[in-house]
mmCIF file of C-alpha atoms in Angstrom:
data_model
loop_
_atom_site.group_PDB
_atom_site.id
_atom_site.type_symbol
_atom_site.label_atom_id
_atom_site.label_comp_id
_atom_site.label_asym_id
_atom_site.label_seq_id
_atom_site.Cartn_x
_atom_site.Cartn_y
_atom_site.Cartn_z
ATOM 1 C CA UNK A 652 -8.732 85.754 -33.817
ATOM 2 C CA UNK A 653 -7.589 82.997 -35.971
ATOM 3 C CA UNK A 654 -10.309 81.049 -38.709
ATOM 4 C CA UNK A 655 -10.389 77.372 -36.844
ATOM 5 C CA UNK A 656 -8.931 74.883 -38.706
ATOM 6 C CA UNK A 657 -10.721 71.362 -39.675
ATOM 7 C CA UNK A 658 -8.503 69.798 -37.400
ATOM 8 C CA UNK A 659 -8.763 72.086 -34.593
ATOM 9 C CA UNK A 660 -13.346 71.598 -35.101
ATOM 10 C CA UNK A 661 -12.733 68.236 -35.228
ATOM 11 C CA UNK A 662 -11.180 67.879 -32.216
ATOM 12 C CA UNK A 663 -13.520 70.133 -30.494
ATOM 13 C CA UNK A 664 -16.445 67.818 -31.583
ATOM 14 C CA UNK A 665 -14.300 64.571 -30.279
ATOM 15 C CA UNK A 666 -13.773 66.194 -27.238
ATOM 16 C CA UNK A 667 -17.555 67.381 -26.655
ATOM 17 C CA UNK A 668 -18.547 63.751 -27.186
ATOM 18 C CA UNK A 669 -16.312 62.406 -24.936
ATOM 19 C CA UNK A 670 -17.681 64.555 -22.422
ATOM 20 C CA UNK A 671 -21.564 63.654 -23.654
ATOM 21 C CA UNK A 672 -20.438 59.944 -23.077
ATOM 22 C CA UNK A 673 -19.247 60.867 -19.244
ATOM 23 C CA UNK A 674 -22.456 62.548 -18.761
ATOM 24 C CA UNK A 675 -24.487 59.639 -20.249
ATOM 25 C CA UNK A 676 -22.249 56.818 -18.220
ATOM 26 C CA UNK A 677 -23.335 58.899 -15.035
ATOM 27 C CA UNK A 678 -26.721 58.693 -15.274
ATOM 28 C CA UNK A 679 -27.332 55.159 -16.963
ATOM 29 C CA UNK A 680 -25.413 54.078 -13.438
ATOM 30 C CA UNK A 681 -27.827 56.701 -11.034
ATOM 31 C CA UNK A 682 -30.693 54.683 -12.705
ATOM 32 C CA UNK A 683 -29.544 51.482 -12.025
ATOM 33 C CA UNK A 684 -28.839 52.470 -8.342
ATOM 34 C CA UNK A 685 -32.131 53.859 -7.782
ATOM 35 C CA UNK A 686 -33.786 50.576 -9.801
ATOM 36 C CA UNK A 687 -32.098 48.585 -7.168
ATOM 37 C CA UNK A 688 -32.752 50.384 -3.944
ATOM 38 C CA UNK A 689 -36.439 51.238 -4.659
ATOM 39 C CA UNK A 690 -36.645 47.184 -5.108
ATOM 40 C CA UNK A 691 -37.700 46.691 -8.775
ATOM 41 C CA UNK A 692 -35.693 43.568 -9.658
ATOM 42 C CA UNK A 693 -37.354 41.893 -6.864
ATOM 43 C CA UNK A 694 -41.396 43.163 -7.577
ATOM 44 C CA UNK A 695 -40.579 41.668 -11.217
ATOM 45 C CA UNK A 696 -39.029 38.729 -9.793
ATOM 46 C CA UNK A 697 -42.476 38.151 -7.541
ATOM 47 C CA UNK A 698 -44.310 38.251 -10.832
ATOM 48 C CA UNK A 699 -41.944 35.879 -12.585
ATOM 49 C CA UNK A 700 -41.382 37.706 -15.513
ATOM 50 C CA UNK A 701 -44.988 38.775 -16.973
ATOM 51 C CA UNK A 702 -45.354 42.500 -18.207
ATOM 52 C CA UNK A 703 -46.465 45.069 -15.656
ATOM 53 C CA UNK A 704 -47.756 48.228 -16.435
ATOM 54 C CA UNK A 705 -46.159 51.334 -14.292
ATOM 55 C CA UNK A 706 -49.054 51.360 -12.380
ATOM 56 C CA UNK A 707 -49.109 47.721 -11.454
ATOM 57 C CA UNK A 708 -45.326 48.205 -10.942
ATOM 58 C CA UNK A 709 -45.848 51.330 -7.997
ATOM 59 C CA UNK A 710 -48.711 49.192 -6.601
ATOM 60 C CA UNK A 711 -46.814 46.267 -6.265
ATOM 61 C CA UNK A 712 -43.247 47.988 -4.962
ATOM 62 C CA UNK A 713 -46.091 49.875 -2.270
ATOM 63 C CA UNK A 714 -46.827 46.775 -0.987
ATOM 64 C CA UNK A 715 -43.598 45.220 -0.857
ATOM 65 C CA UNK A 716 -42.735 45.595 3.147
ATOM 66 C CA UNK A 717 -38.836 45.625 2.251
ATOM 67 C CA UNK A 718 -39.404 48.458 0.065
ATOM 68 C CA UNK A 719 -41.085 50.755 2.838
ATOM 69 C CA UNK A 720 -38.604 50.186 4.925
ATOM 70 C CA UNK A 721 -34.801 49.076 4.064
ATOM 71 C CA UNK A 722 -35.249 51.302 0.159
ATOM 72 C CA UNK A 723 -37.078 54.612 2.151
ATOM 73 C CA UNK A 724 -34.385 54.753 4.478
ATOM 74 C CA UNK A 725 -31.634 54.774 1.656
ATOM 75 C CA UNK A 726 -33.473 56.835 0.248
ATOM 76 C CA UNK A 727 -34.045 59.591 2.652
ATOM 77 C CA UNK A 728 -31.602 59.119 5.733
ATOM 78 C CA UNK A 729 -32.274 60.792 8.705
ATOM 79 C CA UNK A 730 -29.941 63.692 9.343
ATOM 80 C CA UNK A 731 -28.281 63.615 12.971
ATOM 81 C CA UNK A 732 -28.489 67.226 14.466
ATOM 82 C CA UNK A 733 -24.802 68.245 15.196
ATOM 83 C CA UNK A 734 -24.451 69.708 18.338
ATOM 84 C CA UNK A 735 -21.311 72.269 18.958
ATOM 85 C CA UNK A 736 -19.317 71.788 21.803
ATOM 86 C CA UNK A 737 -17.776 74.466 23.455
#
């Protein structure tokens, strides 16, 4: 086995970050999907702008009628049984 060369770490390391960075990118975009389907921009919207605690914030996305129904059912869609023909 051959001693790795500075140029051959240093493009290991470039490459590992690159693939940190995809990893990162991927989840900073599941968050913001999830932010908007479970309703949060519009339960801080409703409280035009003042802090809310993460208590206040579940309390108040509870409550919100859109949330129970439109986010839940994004959320957790109802799986059709698939019947086999024969």
């Amino acid at each position: 086995m051959a001693q790795p060369t500075a140029d051959n770490v240093e493009e290991e390391q470039q490459a590992q970050v690159l693939v940190w960075n995809h990893i990162f990118q991927f989840i900073s975009s599941m968050s913001l999907k999830s932010v908007v389907e479970l309703g949060i921009p519009d339960v801080l919207h409703r409280n035009e702008g003042r802090p809310i605690p993460p208590t206040g914030l579940t309390t108040y996305a509870a409550s919100c009628a859109c949330w129970s129904s439109q986010a839940a059912s994004k959320m957790y869609p109802k799986k059709e049984k698939k019947r086999s023909t024969y």
